[in-house]
Structure formats: structure tokens, C-alpha cells
Short mmCIF file of C-alpha atoms in Angstrom, two decimals:
data_model
loop_
_atom_site.label_atom_id
_atom_site.label_comp_id
_atom_site.label_asym_id
_atom_site.label_seq_id
_atom_site.Cartn_x
_atom_site.Cartn_y
_atom_site.Cartn_z
CA UNK A 22 0.00 0.00 0.00
CA UNK A 23 1.43 3.36 -1.06
CA UNK A 24 0.68 6.97 -0.18
CA UNK A 25 -1.10 9.06 -2.80
CA UNK A 26 0.27 12.59 -2.83
CA UNK A 27 -2.16 13.71 -5.54
CA UNK A 28 -5.15 12.58 -3.49
CA UNK A 29 -3.58 14.21 -0.42
CA UNK A 30 -3.20 17.50 -2.30
CA UNK A 31 -6.84 17.34 -3.38
CA UNK A 32 -7.81 16.76 0.24
CA UNK A 33 -5.85 19.81 1.35
CA UNK A 34 -7.51 21.89 -1.40
CA UNK A 35 -10.89 21.22 0.23
CA UNK A 36 -9.60 22.86 3.40
CA UNK A 37 -8.16 25.96 1.70
CA UNK A 38 -9.86 28.45 4.05
CA UNK A 39 -8.05 26.81 6.95
CA UNK A 40 -4.84 26.54 4.90
CA UNK A 41 -4.98 30.31 4.33
CA UNK A 42 -5.51 30.85 8.05
CA UNK A 43 -2.58 28.51 8.73
CA UNK A 44 -0.44 30.46 6.26
CA UNK A 45 -1.25 33.76 7.99
CA UNK A 46 -0.32 32.34 11.40
CA UNK A 47 3.00 30.92 10.23
CA UNK A 48 3.73 34.05 8.19
CA UNK A 49 3.27 36.05 11.37
CA UNK A 50 5.69 33.73 13.16
CA UNK A 51 8.20 34.00 10.31
CA UNK A 52 8.01 37.80 10.41
CA UNK A 53 8.35 37.59 14.18
CA UNK A 54 11.71 35.85 13.74
CA UNK A 55 12.90 38.53 11.32
CA UNK A 56 11.64 41.49 13.34
CA UNK A 57 13.20 40.04 16.50
CA UNK A 58 16.52 39.78 14.67
CA UNK A 59 16.19 43.42 13.53
CA UNK A 60 15.31 44.51 17.05
CA UNK A 61 18.31 42.67 18.44
CA UNK A 62 20.61 44.25 15.86
CA UNK A 63 19.17 47.71 16.54
CA UNK A 64 19.63 47.28 20.28
CA UNK A 65 23.25 46.21 19.80
CA UNK A 66 23.93 49.19 17.53
CA UNK A 67 22.33 51.58 20.02
CA UNK A 68 24.41 50.18 22.89
CA UNK A 69 27.58 50.55 20.78
CA UNK A 70 26.71 53.97 19.39
CA UNK A 71 29.60 55.71 21.15
CA UNK A 72 32.21 53.25 19.92
CA UNK A 73 34.33 53.68 16.79
CA UNK A 74 32.29 50.97 15.02
CA UNK A 75 28.66 50.93 16.26
CA UNK A 76 27.76 48.05 13.96
CA UNK A 77 30.44 45.78 15.39
CA UNK A 78 27.99 43.76 17.51
CA UNK A 79 24.96 44.07 15.20
CA UNK A 80 25.17 40.44 14.07
CA UNK A 81 25.50 39.25 17.65
CA UNK A 82 22.43 41.23 18.68
CA UNK A 83 20.46 39.92 15.70
CA UNK A 84 21.36 36.35 16.60
CA UNK A 85 20.27 36.94 20.20
CA UNK A 86 16.95 38.43 19.06
CA UNK A 87 16.36 35.59 16.62
CA UNK A 88 17.18 32.99 19.26
CA UNK A 89 15.00 34.68 21.90
CA UNK A 90 11.98 34.57 19.61
CA UNK A 91 12.71 30.92 18.82
CA UNK A 92 12.79 30.17 22.54
CA UNK A 93 9.46 31.92 23.08
CA UNK A 94 7.92 30.02 20.19
CA UNK A 95 9.17 26.74 21.67
CA UNK A 96 7.69 27.62 25.06
CA UNK A 97 4.29 28.41 23.53
CA UNK A 98 4.30 25.70 20.84
CA UNK A 99 1.25 24.11 22.47
CA UNK A 100 -0.82 27.20 21.72
CA UNK A 101 0.25 27.06 18.08
CA UNK A 102 -0.65 23.38 17.87
CA UNK A 103 -4.04 23.96 19.51
CA UNK A 104 -4.87 26.92 17.27
CA UNK A 105 -3.56 25.59 13.96
CA UNK A 106 -2.09 22.11 13.62
CA UNK A 107 -4.51 19.84 15.49
CA UNK A 108 -7.76 21.41 14.21
CA UNK A 109 -6.40 21.10 10.67
CA UNK A 110 -5.62 17.41 11.27
CA UNK A 111 -9.22 16.96 12.32
CA UNK A 112 -10.47 18.70 9.17
CA UNK A 113 -8.26 16.59 6.91
CA UNK A 114 -9.43 13.40 8.57
CA UNK A 115 -13.08 14.43 8.20
CA UNK A 116 -12.60 15.12 4.47
CA UNK A 117 -10.85 11.78 3.93
CA UNK A 118 -13.66 9.99 5.76
CA UNK A 119 -16.14 11.60 3.38
CA UNK A 120 -17.77 13.92 5.90
CA UNK A 121 -19.11 17.28 4.77
CA UNK A 122 -17.31 20.35 6.11
CA UNK A 123 -18.29 24.01 5.78
CA UNK A 124 -16.71 26.34 3.25
CA UNK A 125 -15.29 29.81 3.78
CA UNK A 126 -14.79 31.35 7.20
CA UNK A 127 -17.25 28.90 8.74
CA UNK A 128 -14.64 26.19 8.22
CA UNK A 129 -12.37 27.78 10.81
CA UNK A 130 -15.07 27.92 13.46
CA UNK A 131 -16.16 24.38 12.63
CA UNK A 132 -12.62 23.03 13.06
CA UNK A 133 -12.02 24.85 16.32
CA UNK A 134 -15.38 23.81 17.76
CA UNK A 135 -14.92 20.16 16.76
CA UNK A 136 -11.44 20.22 18.25
CA UNK A 137 -12.70 21.69 21.52
CA UNK A 138 -15.46 19.08 21.75
CA UNK A 139 -13.31 16.06 20.93
CA UNK A 140 -10.02 17.13 22.55
CA UNK A 141 -10.92 19.43 25.46
CA UNK A 142 -8.21 20.56 27.90
CA UNK A 143 -9.02 17.76 30.36
CA UNK A 144 -8.02 15.22 27.69
CA UNK A 145 -4.62 16.99 27.53
CA UNK A 146 -4.02 16.68 23.76
CA UNK A 147 -0.47 17.98 24.18
CA UNK A 148 0.39 15.08 26.49
CA UNK A 149 -1.34 12.65 24.14
CA UNK A 150 0.69 13.88 21.18
CA UNK A 151 3.93 13.83 23.19
CA UNK A 152 3.45 10.25 24.35
CA UNK A 153 2.35 9.12 20.89
CA UNK A 154 5.51 10.60 19.37
CA UNK A 155 7.71 9.01 22.03
CA UNK A 156 6.08 5.60 21.55
CA UNK A 157 6.24 5.68 17.75
CA UNK A 158 9.82 6.94 17.87
CA UNK A 159 10.84 3.89 19.90
CA UNK A 160 9.16 1.33 17.62
CA UNK A 161 11.87 1.01 14.92
CA UNK A 162 14.57 0.13 17.45
CA UNK A 163 12.20 -2.18 19.33
CA UNK A 164 11.36 -4.08 16.15
CA UNK A 165 14.84 -3.88 14.62
CA UNK A 166 13.73 -1.87 11.59
CA UNK A 167 15.51 1.04 9.94
CA UNK A 168 14.42 3.48 7.26
CA UNK A 169 17.34 2.52 5.02
CA UNK A 170 19.85 -0.34 5.19
CA UNK A 171 23.16 0.63 6.78
CA UNK A 172 26.23 -1.42 5.82
CA UNK A 173 28.55 0.76 7.95
CA UNK A 174 28.31 0.02 11.68
CA UNK A 175 29.59 3.45 12.69
CA UNK A 176 26.68 5.09 10.87
CA UNK A 177 24.06 2.85 12.44
CA UNK A 178 23.30 5.25 15.37
CA UNK A 179 22.59 8.02 12.85
CA UNK A 180 20.30 5.77 10.79
CA UNK A 181 18.51 4.63 13.96
CA UNK A 182 17.91 8.22 15.06
CA UNK A 183 16.66 9.12 11.59
CA UNK A 184 14.30 6.12 11.62
CA UNK A 185 13.02 7.09 15.07
CA UNK A 186 12.37 10.68 13.94
CA UNK A 187 10.53 9.58 10.79
CA UNK A 188 8.42 7.09 12.73
CA UNK A 189 7.61 9.68 15.40
CA UNK A 190 6.33 11.99 12.65
CA UNK A 191 3.43 9.59 12.19
CA UNK A 192 1.99 10.83 15.47
CA UNK A 193 -0.03 13.19 13.26
CA UNK A 194 -2.06 10.20 12.03
CA UNK A 195 -2.52 9.00 15.61
CA UNK A 196 -3.75 12.41 16.72
CA UNK A 197 -6.11 12.65 13.74
CA UNK A 198 -7.55 9.24 14.60
CA UNK A 199 -7.94 10.23 18.25
CA UNK A 200 -9.76 13.40 17.18
CA UNK A 201 -12.25 11.72 14.85
CA UNK A 202 -12.94 8.19 16.15
CA UNK A 203 -16.53 8.31 17.45
CA UNK A 204 -16.45 4.80 18.95
CA UNK A 205 -13.58 5.27 21.40
CA UNK A 206 -12.24 7.90 23.75
CA UNK A 207 -9.27 9.92 22.42
CA UNK A 208 -6.77 8.00 24.54
CA UNK A 209 -8.18 4.62 23.56
CA UNK A 210 -8.34 5.65 19.90
CA UNK A 211 -4.69 6.70 20.12
CA UNK A 212 -3.80 3.35 21.67
CA UNK A 213 -5.48 1.47 18.83
CA UNK A 214 -3.83 3.68 16.20
CA UNK A 215 -0.40 3.06 17.72
CA UNK A 216 -1.00 -0.70 17.76
CA UNK A 217 -2.00 -0.54 14.10
CA UNK A 218 1.23 1.23 13.26
CA UNK A 219 3.24 -1.24 15.34
CA UNK A 220 1.73 -4.16 13.43
CA UNK A 221 2.44 -2.50 10.05
CA UNK A 222 5.55 -0.56 11.01
CA UNK A 223 7.53 -1.41 7.89
CA UNK A 224 4.81 0.07 5.67
CA UNK A 225 4.34 3.17 7.80
CA UNK A 226 8.07 3.79 8.07
CA UNK A 227 8.75 3.39 4.36
CA UNK A 228 5.79 5.51 3.26
CA UNK A 229 6.56 8.25 5.76
CA UNK A 230 10.11 8.25 4.41
CA UNK A 231 8.79 8.92 0.90
CA UNK A 232 6.54 11.69 2.18
CA UNK A 233 9.43 13.24 4.12
CA UNK A 234 11.53 13.33 0.96
CA UNK A 235 8.67 15.09 -0.83
CA UNK A 236 8.45 17.73 1.91
CA UNK A 237 12.22 18.19 1.97
CA UNK A 238 12.41 18.56 -1.82
CA UNK A 239 9.59 21.10 -1.78
CA UNK A 240 11.24 23.05 1.03
CA UNK A 241 14.57 23.15 -0.82
CA UNK A 242 12.81 24.34 -3.99
CA UNK A 243 10.99 27.08 -2.07
CA UNK A 244 14.23 28.12 -0.37
CA UNK A 245 16.05 28.33 -3.70
CA UNK A 246 13.32 30.46 -5.27
CA UNK A 247 13.14 32.84 -2.30
CA UNK A 248 16.91 33.12 -1.99
CA UNK A 249 17.23 34.94 -5.33
CA UNK A 250 15.18 38.05 -4.40
CA UNK A 251 16.61 37.94 -0.89
CA UNK A 252 20.17 38.20 -2.22
CA UNK A 253 19.19 40.91 -4.72
CA UNK A 254 17.57 42.97 -1.97
CA UNK A 255 20.62 42.54 0.24
CA UNK A 256 22.91 43.67 -2.58
CA UNK A 257 20.89 46.87 -2.98
CA UNK A 258 21.26 47.85 0.68
CA UNK A 259 23.98 50.36 1.62
CA UNK A 260 25.44 48.10 4.33
CA UNK A 261 26.72 44.52 4.59
CA UNK A 262 24.08 41.93 5.45
CA UNK A 263 26.42 38.99 6.13
CA UNK A 264 24.57 35.65 6.12
CA UNK A 265 21.14 37.13 6.84
CA UNK A 266 19.74 36.88 3.27
CA UNK A 267 20.09 33.11 3.63
CA UNK A 268 18.30 33.23 6.98
CA UNK A 269 15.46 35.32 5.51
CA UNK A 270 15.00 32.84 2.66
CA UNK A 271 15.10 29.96 5.14
CA UNK A 272 12.47 31.47 7.44
CA UNK A 273 10.09 32.43 4.62
CA UNK A 274 10.46 29.02 2.96
CA UNK A 275 9.75 27.42 6.35
CA UNK A 276 6.47 29.33 6.34
CA UNK A 277 5.53 27.75 3.00
CA UNK A 278 6.56 24.31 4.21
CA UNK A 279 4.52 24.57 7.40
CA UNK A 280 1.51 26.03 5.59
CA UNK A 281 1.28 23.87 2.47
CA UNK A 282 3.75 20.98 2.38
CA UNK A 283 3.19 19.68 5.91
CA UNK A 284 -0.62 19.43 5.46
CA UNK A 285 -0.12 17.42 2.26
CA UNK A 286 2.20 15.04 4.10
CA UNK A 287 -0.26 14.75 6.98
CA UNK A 288 -3.20 14.11 4.65
CA UNK A 289 -1.23 11.41 2.82
CA UNK A 290 -0.45 9.54 6.04
CA UNK A 291 -3.97 9.95 7.44
CA UNK A 292 -5.36 8.48 4.22
CA UNK A 293 -2.91 5.57 4.46
CA UNK A 294 -3.80 5.05 8.12
CA UNK A 295 -7.54 4.94 7.43
CA UNK A 296 -6.98 2.42 4.63
CA UNK A 297 -5.24 -0.01 6.98
CA UNK A 298 -7.05 -2.90 8.64
CA UNK A 299 -8.91 -1.39 11.59
CA UNK A 300 -9.12 -4.68 13.51
CA UNK A 301 -7.30 -4.64 16.84
CA UNK A 302 -3.96 -6.48 16.61
CA UNK A 303 -3.36 -9.70 18.59
CA UNK A 304 -2.88 -9.22 22.36
CA UNK A 305 0.81 -10.11 22.14
CA UNK A 306 1.48 -6.93 20.13
CA UNK A 307 0.06 -4.77 22.90
CA UNK A 308 1.78 -6.87 25.57
CA UNK A 309 5.18 -6.38 23.97
CA UNK A 310 4.78 -2.62 23.70
CA UNK A 311 3.40 -2.36 27.23
CA UNK A 312 6.35 -4.28 28.64
CA UNK A 313 8.96 -2.26 26.76
CA UNK A 314 7.63 1.31 26.60
CA UNK A 315 6.62 3.40 29.61
CA UNK A 316 4.86 6.00 27.45
CA UNK A 317 2.65 3.33 25.89
CA UNK A 318 1.84 1.95 29.34
CA UNK A 319 0.63 5.40 30.34
CA UNK A 320 -1.49 5.65 27.19
CA UNK A 321 -3.05 2.26 27.99
CA UNK A 322 -3.73 3.31 31.59
CA UNK A 323 -5.49 6.48 30.48
CA UNK A 324 -7.39 4.54 27.81
CA UNK A 325 -8.63 2.11 30.47
CA UNK A 326 -9.99 5.03 32.50
CA UNK A 327 -12.07 6.27 29.55
CA UNK A 328 -12.64 3.46 27.02
#
């Protein structure tokens, strides 16, 4: 069974009002990075204004400002996920399941309301996503699978970490299933989705690898296109811009990746997940994961509290 990127793109097209909203949010974050860098550079120049070279520490100040905004974004990443990523996962899953969703601005309210009803704060969707990622990230090593064969022993740790990261990325499909399964509680739905991935890990790992390559290729293409005007603008400025044109192109291309490429990847894996056999795997699959993985044990315990 293979992912269908064309079908995934068509799915994302049906959620374009939310995609546009997503683009605005991530554009704001991208501009926040750049404005923070400018503010840091300006502060450094102001503090060095009485020196012989006031711009001496401008780059250092810009890096500090850029890093400070990145730290703030990391601290408040849950708010971004709650406002943008998870509701969009729910929308994509609804479209793939054949459910009708509103058009226009009503789509945003529909997604947020459905998210609030299915994944309220007491469910703790952030914790659910964190534990799902940790569990899925541990599966390749537990089952002795890697994304690519590695004939060089010294490179095996790198390949294992790459395989763990790719597998953990499939937590999006788990979260989408938890948000849309009407027959089970979110925690129990997540448990079943993880077991399904564990039983078919080779397929999930390989297909997610293909999707990751698609996203990476698209990101590189966007970066290359945006780098040209960024360098031209930098060349027209009356002062040296150092490496910052490359940073600007990277941040703006990240916005396009997060807004358009990531949803396509998520839709592709959700579609693959829904096409898999929904029957619960044999008990020994769950027993093995429960014995080996503390995060999965916690998921099972919470699922037992609200089946």
C-alpha cells in the first residue's frame, strides 16, 4: 500500500480556508523571527553607538533576538498546535472519511469547535501527542527496523535516530484518529492507532520516508526560489548583510513548508492510516509494547480510565 500525494493534495484543497488561516499564522511567526533579529541588531547598535564601530555587535544582537523569539515560540508551541495544527488534522481526517465540512470562514469555526469538543483541555491533547511521538519513535529500534539499510556500523546510530524521527512523525495520524474516532475515547483511539502502526511498522516507516523526501524537496525548492530576491535585496542595501539573506530565505520558505507541504504530508499519512485494517492487533502486540515502553503503558492506563 502506497501513499497518494495527488489525493492528499486534493484533500488539502478542500480545506483551503483553513490553509490560508494557517499560512497567515505561520507568516506572522516568520516575520516575528525577522523582526526580532532586527530589534536585536538595533539594540546592539544603540548600545555601541559611542564606539568607533557601532555596527560591530549588530550580528551578535540579531542572533540573540532571533534565538529569543525561537525560545518563546518553543515555550508556547502548544498554543500554536491547539490553534492551527490539530484542528487542521481533524479537518483533513473528516474530508478523507467523506464527511461534509463548511466552506469559507465557517470552516475555521467548525474546526475549532470540533477540536474543543473532541479534545478538550481535560483530555490533555499535548500530552497525548507527546506520548504518541515518544512511543512511535521507539518502535523502529524495538522491532529492529531502519528506514534505510546501513552497511557501515559506525553510521548505524545516525540511521537509527533518523528512523526514530521519521516514525515519530506519524503521530499526526494517531492524533487525527484520536480526534475523529466516534467509537472510542481519544486516549483509547490513540492506543489502537499506535497498535495498528506497530503491526504495520515497515509500511508506515517506508511511506513516511517517501513523504518526508517530498516535503524536503519542496522546502529546498521554495528556499532556492526565495533566496534569489533575498540576495538581490541585500545587494541593494547600503550596508553589509552577512549571512542574513540566507536566513530570511530559510524562514520564509519554512512558512511555505509549514503552511502547504506539511498538510499534504499529513493528509497522505492519514489516508494511508484509514486504509489499513482497523481490527485490533493480537494481544501479544500490545503486551510487547506495554512491557517495553513506559509511554505506551501510560497511554493504555489512560485509555482504560475512559474506554
